[in-house]
Short mmCIF file of C-alpha atoms in Angstrom, two decimals:
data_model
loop_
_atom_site.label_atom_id
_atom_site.label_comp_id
_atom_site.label_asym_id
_atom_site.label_seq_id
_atom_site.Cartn_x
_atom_site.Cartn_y
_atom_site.Cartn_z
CA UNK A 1 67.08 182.43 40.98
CA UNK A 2 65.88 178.94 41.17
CA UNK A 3 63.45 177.16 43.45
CA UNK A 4 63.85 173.56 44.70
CA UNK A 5 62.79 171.19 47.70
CA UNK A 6 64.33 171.98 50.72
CA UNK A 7 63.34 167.87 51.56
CA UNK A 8 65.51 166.99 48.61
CA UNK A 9 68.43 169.49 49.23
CA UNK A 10 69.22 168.30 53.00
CA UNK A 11 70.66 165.24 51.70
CA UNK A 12 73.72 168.08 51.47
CA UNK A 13 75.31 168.52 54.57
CA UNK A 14 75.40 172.14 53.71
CA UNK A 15 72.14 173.06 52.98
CA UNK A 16 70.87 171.06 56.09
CA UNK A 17 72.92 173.24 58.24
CA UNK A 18 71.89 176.44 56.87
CA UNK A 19 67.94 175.53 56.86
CA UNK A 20 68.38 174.01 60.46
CA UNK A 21 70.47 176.08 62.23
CA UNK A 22 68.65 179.09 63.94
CA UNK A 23 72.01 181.33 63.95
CA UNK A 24 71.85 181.66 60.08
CA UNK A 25 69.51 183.86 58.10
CA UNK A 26 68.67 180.97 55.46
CA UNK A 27 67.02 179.30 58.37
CA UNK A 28 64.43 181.96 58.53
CA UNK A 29 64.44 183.32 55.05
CA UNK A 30 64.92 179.94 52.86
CA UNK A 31 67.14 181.40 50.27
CA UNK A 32 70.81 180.97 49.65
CA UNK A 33 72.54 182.68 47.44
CA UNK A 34 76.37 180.91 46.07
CA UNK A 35 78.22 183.22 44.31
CA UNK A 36 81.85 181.45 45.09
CA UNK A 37 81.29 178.50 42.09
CA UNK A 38 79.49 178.72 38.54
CA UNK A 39 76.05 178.39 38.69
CA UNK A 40 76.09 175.51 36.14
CA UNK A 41 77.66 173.22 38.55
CA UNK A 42 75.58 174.14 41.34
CA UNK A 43 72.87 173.83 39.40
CA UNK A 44 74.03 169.97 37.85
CA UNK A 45 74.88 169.57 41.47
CA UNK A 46 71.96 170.13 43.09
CA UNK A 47 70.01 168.10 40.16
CA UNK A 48 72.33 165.16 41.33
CA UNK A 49 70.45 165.30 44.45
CA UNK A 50 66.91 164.57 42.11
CA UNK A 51 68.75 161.65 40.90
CA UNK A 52 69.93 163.43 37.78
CA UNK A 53 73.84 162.22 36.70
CA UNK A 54 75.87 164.97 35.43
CA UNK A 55 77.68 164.65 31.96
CA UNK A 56 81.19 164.33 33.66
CA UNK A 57 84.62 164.68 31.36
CA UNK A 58 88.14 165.61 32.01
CA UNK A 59 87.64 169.06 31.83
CA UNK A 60 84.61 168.86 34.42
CA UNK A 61 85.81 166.51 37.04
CA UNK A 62 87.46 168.84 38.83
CA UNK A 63 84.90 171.16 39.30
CA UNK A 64 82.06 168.10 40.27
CA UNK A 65 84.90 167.37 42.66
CA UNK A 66 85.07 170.59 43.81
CA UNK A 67 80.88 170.82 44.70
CA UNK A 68 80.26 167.69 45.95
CA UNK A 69 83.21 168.79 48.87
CA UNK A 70 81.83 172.71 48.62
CA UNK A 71 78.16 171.38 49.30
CA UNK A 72 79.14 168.10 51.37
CA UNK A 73 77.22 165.83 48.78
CA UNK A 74 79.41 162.16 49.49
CA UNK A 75 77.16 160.64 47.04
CA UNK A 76 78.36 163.07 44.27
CA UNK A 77 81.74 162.64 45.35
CA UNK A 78 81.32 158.67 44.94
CA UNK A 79 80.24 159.19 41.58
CA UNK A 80 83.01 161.01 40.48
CA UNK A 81 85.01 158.71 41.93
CA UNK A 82 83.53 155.79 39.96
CA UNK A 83 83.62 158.03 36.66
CA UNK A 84 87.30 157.98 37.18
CA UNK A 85 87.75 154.22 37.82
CA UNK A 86 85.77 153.21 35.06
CA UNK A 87 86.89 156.27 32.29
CA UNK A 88 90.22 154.77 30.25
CA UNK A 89 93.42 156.32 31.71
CA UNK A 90 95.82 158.37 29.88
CA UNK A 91 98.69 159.99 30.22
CA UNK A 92 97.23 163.03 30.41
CA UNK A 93 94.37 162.13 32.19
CA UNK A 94 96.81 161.16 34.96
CA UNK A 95 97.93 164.71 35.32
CA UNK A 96 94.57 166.11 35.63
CA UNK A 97 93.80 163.00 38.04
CA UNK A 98 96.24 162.98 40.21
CA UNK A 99 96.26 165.72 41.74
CA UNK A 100 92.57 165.73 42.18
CA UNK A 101 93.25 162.23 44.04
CA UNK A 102 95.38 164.51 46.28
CA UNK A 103 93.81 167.19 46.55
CA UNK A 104 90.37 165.38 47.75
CA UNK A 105 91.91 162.68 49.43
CA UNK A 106 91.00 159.94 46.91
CA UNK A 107 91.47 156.36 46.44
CA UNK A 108 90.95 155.57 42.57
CA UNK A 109 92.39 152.05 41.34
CA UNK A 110 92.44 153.02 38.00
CA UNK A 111 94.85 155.44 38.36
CA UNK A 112 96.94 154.14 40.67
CA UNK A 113 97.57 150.90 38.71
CA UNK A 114 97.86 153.28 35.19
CA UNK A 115 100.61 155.14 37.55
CA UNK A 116 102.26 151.72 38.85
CA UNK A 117 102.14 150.52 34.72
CA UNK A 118 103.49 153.68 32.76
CA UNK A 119 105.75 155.32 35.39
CA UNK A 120 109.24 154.98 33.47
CA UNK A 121 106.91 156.29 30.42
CA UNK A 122 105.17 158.91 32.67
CA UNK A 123 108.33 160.16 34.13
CA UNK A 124 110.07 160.56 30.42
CA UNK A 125 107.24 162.85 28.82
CA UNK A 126 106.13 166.16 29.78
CA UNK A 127 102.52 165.07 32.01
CA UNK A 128 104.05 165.47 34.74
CA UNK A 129 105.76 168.18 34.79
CA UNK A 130 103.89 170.17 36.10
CA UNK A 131 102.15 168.08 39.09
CA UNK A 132 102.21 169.64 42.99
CA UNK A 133 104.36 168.82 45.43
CA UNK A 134 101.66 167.24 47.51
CA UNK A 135 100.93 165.05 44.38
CA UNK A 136 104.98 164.37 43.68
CA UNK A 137 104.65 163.05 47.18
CA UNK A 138 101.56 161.04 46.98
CA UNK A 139 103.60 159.06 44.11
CA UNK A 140 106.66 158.57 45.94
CA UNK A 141 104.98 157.02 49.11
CA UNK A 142 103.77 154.35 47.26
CA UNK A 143 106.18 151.48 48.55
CA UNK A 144 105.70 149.52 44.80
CA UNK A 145 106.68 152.61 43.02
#
């Protein structure tokens, strides 16, 4: 159980609707309770929203990614975003990248122009392999590649 500013969490689309709309208990009670993600993230999450950055790495991205949409925090969501443009692109950083970029619908330079300069070596090892369809796709509409 944690206590924070309800002034602080409406910048979440979320939380504003649950504090502000009469037809939901956590208007009248003030207490939400998330059991769907791990209470780490929520918790880094909702610290975004006091200005505090997260520690973001390839194995975290996804789940950042994954709050910022759950909660409707855009401004999380940008910083991810920039944490991908500016982190140094790998192969195998484009397989955990790219199908976040599907997934949430994002437009990250970095790895499209990593994609656009490796594909022949992307396509020969074993990255991508294992990519979704809806990523496969994403690839293959690009009229360069």
């Amino acid at each position: 159980v944690k206590r924070f500013h309800s002034c602080i969490l409406v910048e979440s689309e979320f939380f504003d609707k649950l504090f502000h709309t009469s037809k939901y208990r956590e208007h009248v009670t003030g207490v939400i309770e998330i059991r769907e993600r791990s209470s780490n993230i929520v918790d880094a999450a909702i610290q975004f929203l006091y200005n505090v950055e997260p520690d973001l790495d390839k194995d975290k991205i996804g789940d950042f990614l994954d709050i910022a949409e759950f909660l409707m925090i855009p401004r999380l969501k940008a910083f991810c975003v920039k944490w991908l443009d500016q982190t140094k692109m790998s192969n195998a950083l484009i397989a955990i990248c790219l199908p976040l970029c599907t997934l949430y619908e994002l437009d990250v330079p970095s790895v499209s122009d990593y994609i656009k300069k490796n594909l022949i070596e992307l396509m020969n090892g074993v990255e991508l392999l294992n990519i979704d369809a809806n990523s496969l796709q994403n690839i293959l509409s690009d009229q360069y590649l």
